[in-house]
Coordinates of C-alpha atoms in Angstrom, one line a residue:
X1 CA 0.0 0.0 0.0
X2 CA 1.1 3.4 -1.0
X3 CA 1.9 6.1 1.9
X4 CA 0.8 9.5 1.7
X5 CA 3.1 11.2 4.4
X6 CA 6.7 10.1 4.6
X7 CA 9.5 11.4 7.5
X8 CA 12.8 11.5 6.4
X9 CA 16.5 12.7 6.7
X10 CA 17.8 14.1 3.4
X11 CA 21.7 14.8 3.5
X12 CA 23.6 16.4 0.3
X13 CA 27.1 17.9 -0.3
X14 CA 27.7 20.1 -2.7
X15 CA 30.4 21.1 -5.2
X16 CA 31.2 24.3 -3.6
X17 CA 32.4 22.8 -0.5
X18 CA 30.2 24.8 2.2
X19 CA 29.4 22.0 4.0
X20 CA 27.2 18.6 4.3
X21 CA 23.4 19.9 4.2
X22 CA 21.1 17.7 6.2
X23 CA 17.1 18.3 7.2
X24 CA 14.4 16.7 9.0
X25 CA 11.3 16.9 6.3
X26 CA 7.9 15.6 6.3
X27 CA 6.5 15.2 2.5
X28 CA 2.5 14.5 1.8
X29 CA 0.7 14.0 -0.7
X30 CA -3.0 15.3 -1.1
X31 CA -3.5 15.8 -5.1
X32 CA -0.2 17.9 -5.0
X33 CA 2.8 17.7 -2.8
X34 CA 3.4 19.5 0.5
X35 CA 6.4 19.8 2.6
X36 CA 7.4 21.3 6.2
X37 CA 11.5 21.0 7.2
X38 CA 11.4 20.7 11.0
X39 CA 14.9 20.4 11.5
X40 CA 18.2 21.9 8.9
X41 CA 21.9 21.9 9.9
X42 CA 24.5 23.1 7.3
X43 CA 27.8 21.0 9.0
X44 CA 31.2 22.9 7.5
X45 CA 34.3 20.5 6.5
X46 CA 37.2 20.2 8.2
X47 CA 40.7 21.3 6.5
X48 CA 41.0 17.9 6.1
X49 CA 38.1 16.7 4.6
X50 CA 37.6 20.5 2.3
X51 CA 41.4 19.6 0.8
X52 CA 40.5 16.0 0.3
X53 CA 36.8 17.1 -1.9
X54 CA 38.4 19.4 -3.9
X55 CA 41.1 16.9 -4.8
X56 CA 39.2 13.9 -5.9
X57 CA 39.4 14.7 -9.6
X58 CA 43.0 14.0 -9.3
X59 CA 42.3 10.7 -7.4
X60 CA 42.9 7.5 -8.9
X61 CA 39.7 5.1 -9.1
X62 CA 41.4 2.6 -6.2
X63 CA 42.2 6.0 -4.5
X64 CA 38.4 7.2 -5.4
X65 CA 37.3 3.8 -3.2
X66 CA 39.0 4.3 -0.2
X67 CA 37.5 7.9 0.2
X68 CA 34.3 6.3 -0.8
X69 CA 34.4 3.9 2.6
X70 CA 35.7 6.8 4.4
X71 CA 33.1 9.3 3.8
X72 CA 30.1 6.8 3.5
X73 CA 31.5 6.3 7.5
X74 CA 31.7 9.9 8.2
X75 CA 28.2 10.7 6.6
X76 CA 26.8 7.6 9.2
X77 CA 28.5 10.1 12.5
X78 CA 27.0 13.1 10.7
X79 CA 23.4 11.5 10.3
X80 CA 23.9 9.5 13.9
X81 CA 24.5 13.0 15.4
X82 CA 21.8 15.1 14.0
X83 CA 19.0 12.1 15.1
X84 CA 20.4 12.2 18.4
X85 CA 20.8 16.1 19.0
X86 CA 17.3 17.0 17.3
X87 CA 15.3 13.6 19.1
X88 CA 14.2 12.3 15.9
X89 CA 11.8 8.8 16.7
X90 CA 10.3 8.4 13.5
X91 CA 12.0 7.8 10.2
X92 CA 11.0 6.2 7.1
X93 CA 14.4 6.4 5.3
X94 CA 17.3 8.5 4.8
X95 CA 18.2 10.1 1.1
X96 CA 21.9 10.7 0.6
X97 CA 22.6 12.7 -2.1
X98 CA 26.5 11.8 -1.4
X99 CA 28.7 14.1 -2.6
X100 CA 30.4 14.0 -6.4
X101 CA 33.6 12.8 -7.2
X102 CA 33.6 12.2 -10.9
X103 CA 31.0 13.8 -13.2
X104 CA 31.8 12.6 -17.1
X105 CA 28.6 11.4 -18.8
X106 CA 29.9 11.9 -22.2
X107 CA 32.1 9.0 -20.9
X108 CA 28.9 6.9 -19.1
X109 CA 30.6 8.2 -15.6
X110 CA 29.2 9.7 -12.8
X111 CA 30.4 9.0 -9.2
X112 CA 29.1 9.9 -6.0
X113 CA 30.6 9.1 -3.0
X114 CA 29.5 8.6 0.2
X115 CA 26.7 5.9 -1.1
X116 CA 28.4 2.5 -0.1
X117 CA 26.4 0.0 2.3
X118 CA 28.0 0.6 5.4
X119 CA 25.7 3.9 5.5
X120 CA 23.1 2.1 5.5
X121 CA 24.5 -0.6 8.5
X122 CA 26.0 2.5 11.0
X123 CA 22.8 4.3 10.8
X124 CA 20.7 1.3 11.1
X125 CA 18.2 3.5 8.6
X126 CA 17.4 2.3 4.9
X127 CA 19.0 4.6 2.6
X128 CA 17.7 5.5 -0.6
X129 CA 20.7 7.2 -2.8
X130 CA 23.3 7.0 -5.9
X131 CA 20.0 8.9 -7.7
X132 CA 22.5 9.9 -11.0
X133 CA 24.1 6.2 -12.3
X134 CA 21.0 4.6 -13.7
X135 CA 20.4 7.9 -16.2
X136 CA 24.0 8.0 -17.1
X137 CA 23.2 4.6 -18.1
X138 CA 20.5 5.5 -20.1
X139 CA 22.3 7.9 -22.1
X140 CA 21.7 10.9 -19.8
X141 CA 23.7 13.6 -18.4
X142 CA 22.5 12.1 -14.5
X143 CA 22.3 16.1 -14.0
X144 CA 20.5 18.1 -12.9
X145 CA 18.1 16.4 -10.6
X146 CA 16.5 19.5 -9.2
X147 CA 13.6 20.0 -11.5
X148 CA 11.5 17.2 -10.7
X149 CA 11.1 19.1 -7.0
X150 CA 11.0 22.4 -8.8
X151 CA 8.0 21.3 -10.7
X152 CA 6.4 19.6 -8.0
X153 CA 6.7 21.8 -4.9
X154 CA 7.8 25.4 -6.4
X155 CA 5.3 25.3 -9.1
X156 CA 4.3 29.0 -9.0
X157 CA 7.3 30.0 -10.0
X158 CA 8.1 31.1 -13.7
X159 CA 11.7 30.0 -13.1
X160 CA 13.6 28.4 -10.1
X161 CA 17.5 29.4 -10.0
X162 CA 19.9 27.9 -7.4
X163 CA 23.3 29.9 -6.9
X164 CA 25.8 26.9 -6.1
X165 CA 29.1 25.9 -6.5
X166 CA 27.0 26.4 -10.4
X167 CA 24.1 28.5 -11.0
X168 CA 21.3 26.0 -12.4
X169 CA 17.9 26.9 -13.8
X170 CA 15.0 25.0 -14.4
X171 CA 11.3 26.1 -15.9
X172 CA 8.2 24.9 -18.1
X173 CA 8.0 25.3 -21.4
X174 CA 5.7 23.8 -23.9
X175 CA 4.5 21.3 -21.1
X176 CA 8.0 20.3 -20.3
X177 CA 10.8 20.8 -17.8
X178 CA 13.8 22.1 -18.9
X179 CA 16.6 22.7 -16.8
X180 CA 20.4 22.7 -17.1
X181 CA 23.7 24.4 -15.5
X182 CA 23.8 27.6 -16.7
X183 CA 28.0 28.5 -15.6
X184 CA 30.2 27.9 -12.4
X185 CA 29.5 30.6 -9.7
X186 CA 30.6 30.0 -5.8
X187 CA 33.1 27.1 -7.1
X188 CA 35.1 29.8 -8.9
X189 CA 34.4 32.9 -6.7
X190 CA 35.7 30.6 -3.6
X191 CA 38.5 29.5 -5.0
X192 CA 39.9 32.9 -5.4
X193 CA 39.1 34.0 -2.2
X194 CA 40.9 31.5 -0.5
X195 CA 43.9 32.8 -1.8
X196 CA 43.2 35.8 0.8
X197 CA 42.4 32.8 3.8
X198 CA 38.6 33.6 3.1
X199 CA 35.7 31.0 2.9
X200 CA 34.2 33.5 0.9
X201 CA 33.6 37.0 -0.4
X202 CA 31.0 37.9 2.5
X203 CA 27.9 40.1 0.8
X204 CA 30.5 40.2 -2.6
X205 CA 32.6 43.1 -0.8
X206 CA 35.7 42.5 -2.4
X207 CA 34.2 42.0 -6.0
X208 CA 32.2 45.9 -5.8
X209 CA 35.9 47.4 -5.1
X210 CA 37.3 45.2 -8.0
X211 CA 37.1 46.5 -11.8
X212 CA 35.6 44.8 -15.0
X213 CA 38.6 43.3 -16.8
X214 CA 36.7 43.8 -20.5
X215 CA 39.3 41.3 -22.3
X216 CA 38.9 38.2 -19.8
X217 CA 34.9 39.2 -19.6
X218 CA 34.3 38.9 -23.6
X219 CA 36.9 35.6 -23.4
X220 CA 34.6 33.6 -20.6
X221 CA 31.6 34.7 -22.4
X222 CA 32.5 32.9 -26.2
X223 CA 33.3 29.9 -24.1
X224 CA 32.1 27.0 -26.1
X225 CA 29.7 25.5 -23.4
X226 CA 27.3 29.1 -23.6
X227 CA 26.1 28.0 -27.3
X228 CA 25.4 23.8 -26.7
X229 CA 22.0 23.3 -26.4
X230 CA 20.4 21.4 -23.1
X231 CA 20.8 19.4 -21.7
X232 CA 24.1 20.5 -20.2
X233 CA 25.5 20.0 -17.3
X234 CA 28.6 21.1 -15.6
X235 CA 31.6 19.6 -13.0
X236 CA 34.8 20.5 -11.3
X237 CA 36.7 19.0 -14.6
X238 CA 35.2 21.5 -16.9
X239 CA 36.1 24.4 -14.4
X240 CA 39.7 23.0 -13.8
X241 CA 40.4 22.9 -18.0
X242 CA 38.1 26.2 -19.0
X243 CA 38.1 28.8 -16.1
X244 CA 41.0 28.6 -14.2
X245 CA 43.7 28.3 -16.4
X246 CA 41.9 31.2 -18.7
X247 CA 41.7 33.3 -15.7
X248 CA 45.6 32.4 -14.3
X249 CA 46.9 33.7 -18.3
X250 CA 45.8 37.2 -17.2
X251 CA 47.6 38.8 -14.3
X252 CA 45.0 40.4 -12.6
X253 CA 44.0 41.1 -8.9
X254 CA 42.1 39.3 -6.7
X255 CA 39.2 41.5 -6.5
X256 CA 39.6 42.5 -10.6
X257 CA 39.0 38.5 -11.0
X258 CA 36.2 38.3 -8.7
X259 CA 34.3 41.4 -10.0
X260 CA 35.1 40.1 -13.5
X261 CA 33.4 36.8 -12.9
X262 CA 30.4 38.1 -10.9
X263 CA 29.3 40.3 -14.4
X264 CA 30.0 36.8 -16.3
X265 CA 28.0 35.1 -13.9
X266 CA 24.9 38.1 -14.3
X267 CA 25.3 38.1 -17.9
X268 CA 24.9 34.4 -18.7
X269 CA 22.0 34.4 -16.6
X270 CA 20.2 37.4 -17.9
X271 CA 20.7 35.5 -21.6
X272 CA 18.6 32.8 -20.3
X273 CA 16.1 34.5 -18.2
X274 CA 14.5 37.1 -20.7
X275 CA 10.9 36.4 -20.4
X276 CA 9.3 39.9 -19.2
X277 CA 7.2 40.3 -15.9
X278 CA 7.6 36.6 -14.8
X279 CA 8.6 35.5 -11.5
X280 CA 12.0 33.9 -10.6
X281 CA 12.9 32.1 -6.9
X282 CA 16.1 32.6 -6.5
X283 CA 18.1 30.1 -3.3
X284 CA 21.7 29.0 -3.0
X285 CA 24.5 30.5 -1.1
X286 CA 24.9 32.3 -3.5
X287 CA 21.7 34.6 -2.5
X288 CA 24.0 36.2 0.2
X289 CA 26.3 38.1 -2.3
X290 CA 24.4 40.6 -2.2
X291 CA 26.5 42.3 -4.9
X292 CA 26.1 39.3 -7.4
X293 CA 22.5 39.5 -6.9
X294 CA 22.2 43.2 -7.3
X295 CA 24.1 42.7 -10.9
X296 CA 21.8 39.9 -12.0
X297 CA 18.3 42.0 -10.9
X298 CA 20.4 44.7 -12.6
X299 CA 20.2 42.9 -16.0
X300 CA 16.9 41.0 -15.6
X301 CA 13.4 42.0 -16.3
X302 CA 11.7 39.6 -13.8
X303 CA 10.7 39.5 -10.4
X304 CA 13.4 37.9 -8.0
X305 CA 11.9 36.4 -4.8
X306 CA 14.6 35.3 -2.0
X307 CA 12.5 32.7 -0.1
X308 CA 13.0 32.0 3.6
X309 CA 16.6 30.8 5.1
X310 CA 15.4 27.3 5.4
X311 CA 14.4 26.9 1.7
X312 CA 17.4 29.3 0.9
X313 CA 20.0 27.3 2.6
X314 CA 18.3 23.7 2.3
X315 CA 16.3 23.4 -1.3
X316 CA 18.9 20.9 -3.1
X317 CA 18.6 18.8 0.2
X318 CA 14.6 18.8 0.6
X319 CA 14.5 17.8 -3.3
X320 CA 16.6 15.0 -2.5
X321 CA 14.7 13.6 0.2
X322 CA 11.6 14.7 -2.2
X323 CA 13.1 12.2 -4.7
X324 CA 14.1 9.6 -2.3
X325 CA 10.4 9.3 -2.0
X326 CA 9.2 9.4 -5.3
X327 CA 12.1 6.1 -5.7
X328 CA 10.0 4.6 -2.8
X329 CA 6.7 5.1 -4.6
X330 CA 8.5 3.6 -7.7
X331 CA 7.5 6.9 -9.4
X332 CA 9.0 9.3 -11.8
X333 CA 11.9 11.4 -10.2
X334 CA 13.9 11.6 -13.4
X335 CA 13.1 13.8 -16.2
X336 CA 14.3 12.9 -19.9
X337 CA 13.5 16.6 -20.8
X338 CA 16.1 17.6 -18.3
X339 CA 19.0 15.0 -18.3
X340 CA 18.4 14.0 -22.1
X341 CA 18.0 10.4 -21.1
X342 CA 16.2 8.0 -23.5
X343 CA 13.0 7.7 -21.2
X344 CA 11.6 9.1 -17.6
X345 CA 12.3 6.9 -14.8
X346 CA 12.3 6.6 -11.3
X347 CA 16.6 6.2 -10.1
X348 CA 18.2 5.5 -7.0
X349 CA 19.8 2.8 -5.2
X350 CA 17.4 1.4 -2.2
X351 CA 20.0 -0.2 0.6
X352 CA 18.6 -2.0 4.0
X353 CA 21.0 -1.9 7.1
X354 CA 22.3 -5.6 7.6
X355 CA 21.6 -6.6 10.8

């Protein structure tokens, strides 16, 4: 029999290396979906673990399995923690979102760790996770995943954009979800903040007293990426061989580089967001540079709404848990309009603790 209210943890890491995301969410279902978070933590990385994430693209694949074990372990004391702290009783399963190591679909690669069975036995908690393999595997680009939550709990929105480690959009048209990476945002602007000891550039200070480097600007705006049609999706790889090494062949200032790439980052978006008096939900760290949001409302003609800090901070994670449920239902949590996969389908791996 089909359940229509399901309690669950949802835990996610993303490529920019804030932290490990986890909530508390209940989901129903009463002809639409509903949602209430009762409980978010954002846990930061240690130096250890940060330097170790950013790395992995170097790794080797027996390297790549090791850190796999490692983190799956370390995700079981973050979940084991947060149950314990917040006096969670009731849960129907845990969706781990993992955190990506390896993103090549052209190649029929995607990896995610932190999804290995031992999750599943420390937590003593089914886990519902690895949601990207099975649409590689059908031809897909396993990204973005998003949408599917965008169309069924933001629906009155004309567009939903998330300012990550990339800025990803997603919207209707002609009856269908599209969605796609748009460029890189907080995975570039932190990585050259760093180089000052900063986690990051707090309200984009540092980038208003930069200046516009017009040469670099016009040469990350013809990159070749801007033109492919979606779906398109982006990764750490593709920032490593494009941005940086563009970037590093001009010798320019911290805060010239910064300010350079937040106009990049406003233009590409205003070329996808054109469509006149619609509505746009805007969440993502990226929400609190204040300056980067003030140069994309700059540019666009819609209305930006910031939602609430919990939806802010925590919508990647919710839509995880969101299609950790749909996997349980057997439903559709997979969009072939999206990841350019050969059919709809409902993806993720389903593991039982073994005791």
């Amino acid at each position: 029999m089909i359940k229509f209210d399901y309690k669950v943890i949802a835990i996610m890491s993303g490529t920019s290396l804030d932290g490990i995301d986890i909530i508390y969410a209940t989901y129903k279902f009463n002809s639409s979906w509903d949602f209430e978070i009762h409980h978010s933590e954002t846990i930061k990385y240690s130096k250890d673990w940060k330097l170790i994430l950013s790395q992995l693209v170097n790794r080797s694949l027996e390297e790549l399995k090791e850190i796999d074990k490692s983190y799956s372990e370390y995700l079981s004391t973050v979940i084991s923690i947060f149950i314990k702290a917040n006096n969670i009783n009731v849960i129907d399963f845990i969706a781990s979102h993992g955190h990506t190591a390896l993103h090549q679909p052209e190649n029929g690669l995607t990896l995610q760790i932190g999804n290995q069975q031992i999750l599943s036995d420390l937590v003593n908690h089914k886990v519902v996770c690895d949601f990207r393999v099975q649409d590689v595997k059908l031809g897909g680009q396993g990204a973005p995943l998003v949408p599917i939550g965008d169309r069924l709990l933001f629906y009155n929105y004309d567009y939903c954009l998330n300012l990550g480690g990339f800025a990803n959009i997603s919207f209707e048209e002609k009856a269908k979800r599209i969605a796609f990476d748009i460029c890189p945002v907080n995975i570039v602007l932190n990585h050259y903040v760093s180089k000052l000891n900063l986690e990051f550039d707090d309200k984009g200070q540092l980038a208003s007293k930069g200046k516009i480097h017009q040469e670099l600007l016009a040469q990350l705006n013809v990159l070749a990426f801007y033109v492919e049609k979606p779906p398109k999706s982006l990764g750490l790889e593709w920032v490593e061989i494009n941005i940086f090494p563009l970037i590093g062949s001009f010798d320019l200032k911290i805060e010239d580089i910064l300010r350079t790439f937040v106009e990049h980052v406003a233009i590409q978006i205003s070329k996808i967001i054109n469509r006149e008096g619609s509505n746009l939900l805007v969440t993502g760290g990226g929400v609190y540079n204040e300056f980067l949001v003030s140069r994309i409302k700059n540019l666009l003609k819609s209305e930006i709404v910031i939602p609430k800090k919990d939806i802010v901070e925590f919508k990647e994670a919710l839509i995880f848990g969101l299609l950790g449920v749909l996997r349980q239902r057997n439903e559709v949590n997979c969009l072939k309009s999206v990841t350019g996969a050969t059919k709809n389908h409902s993806s993720g791996k389903i593991l039982f603790p073994n005791t």
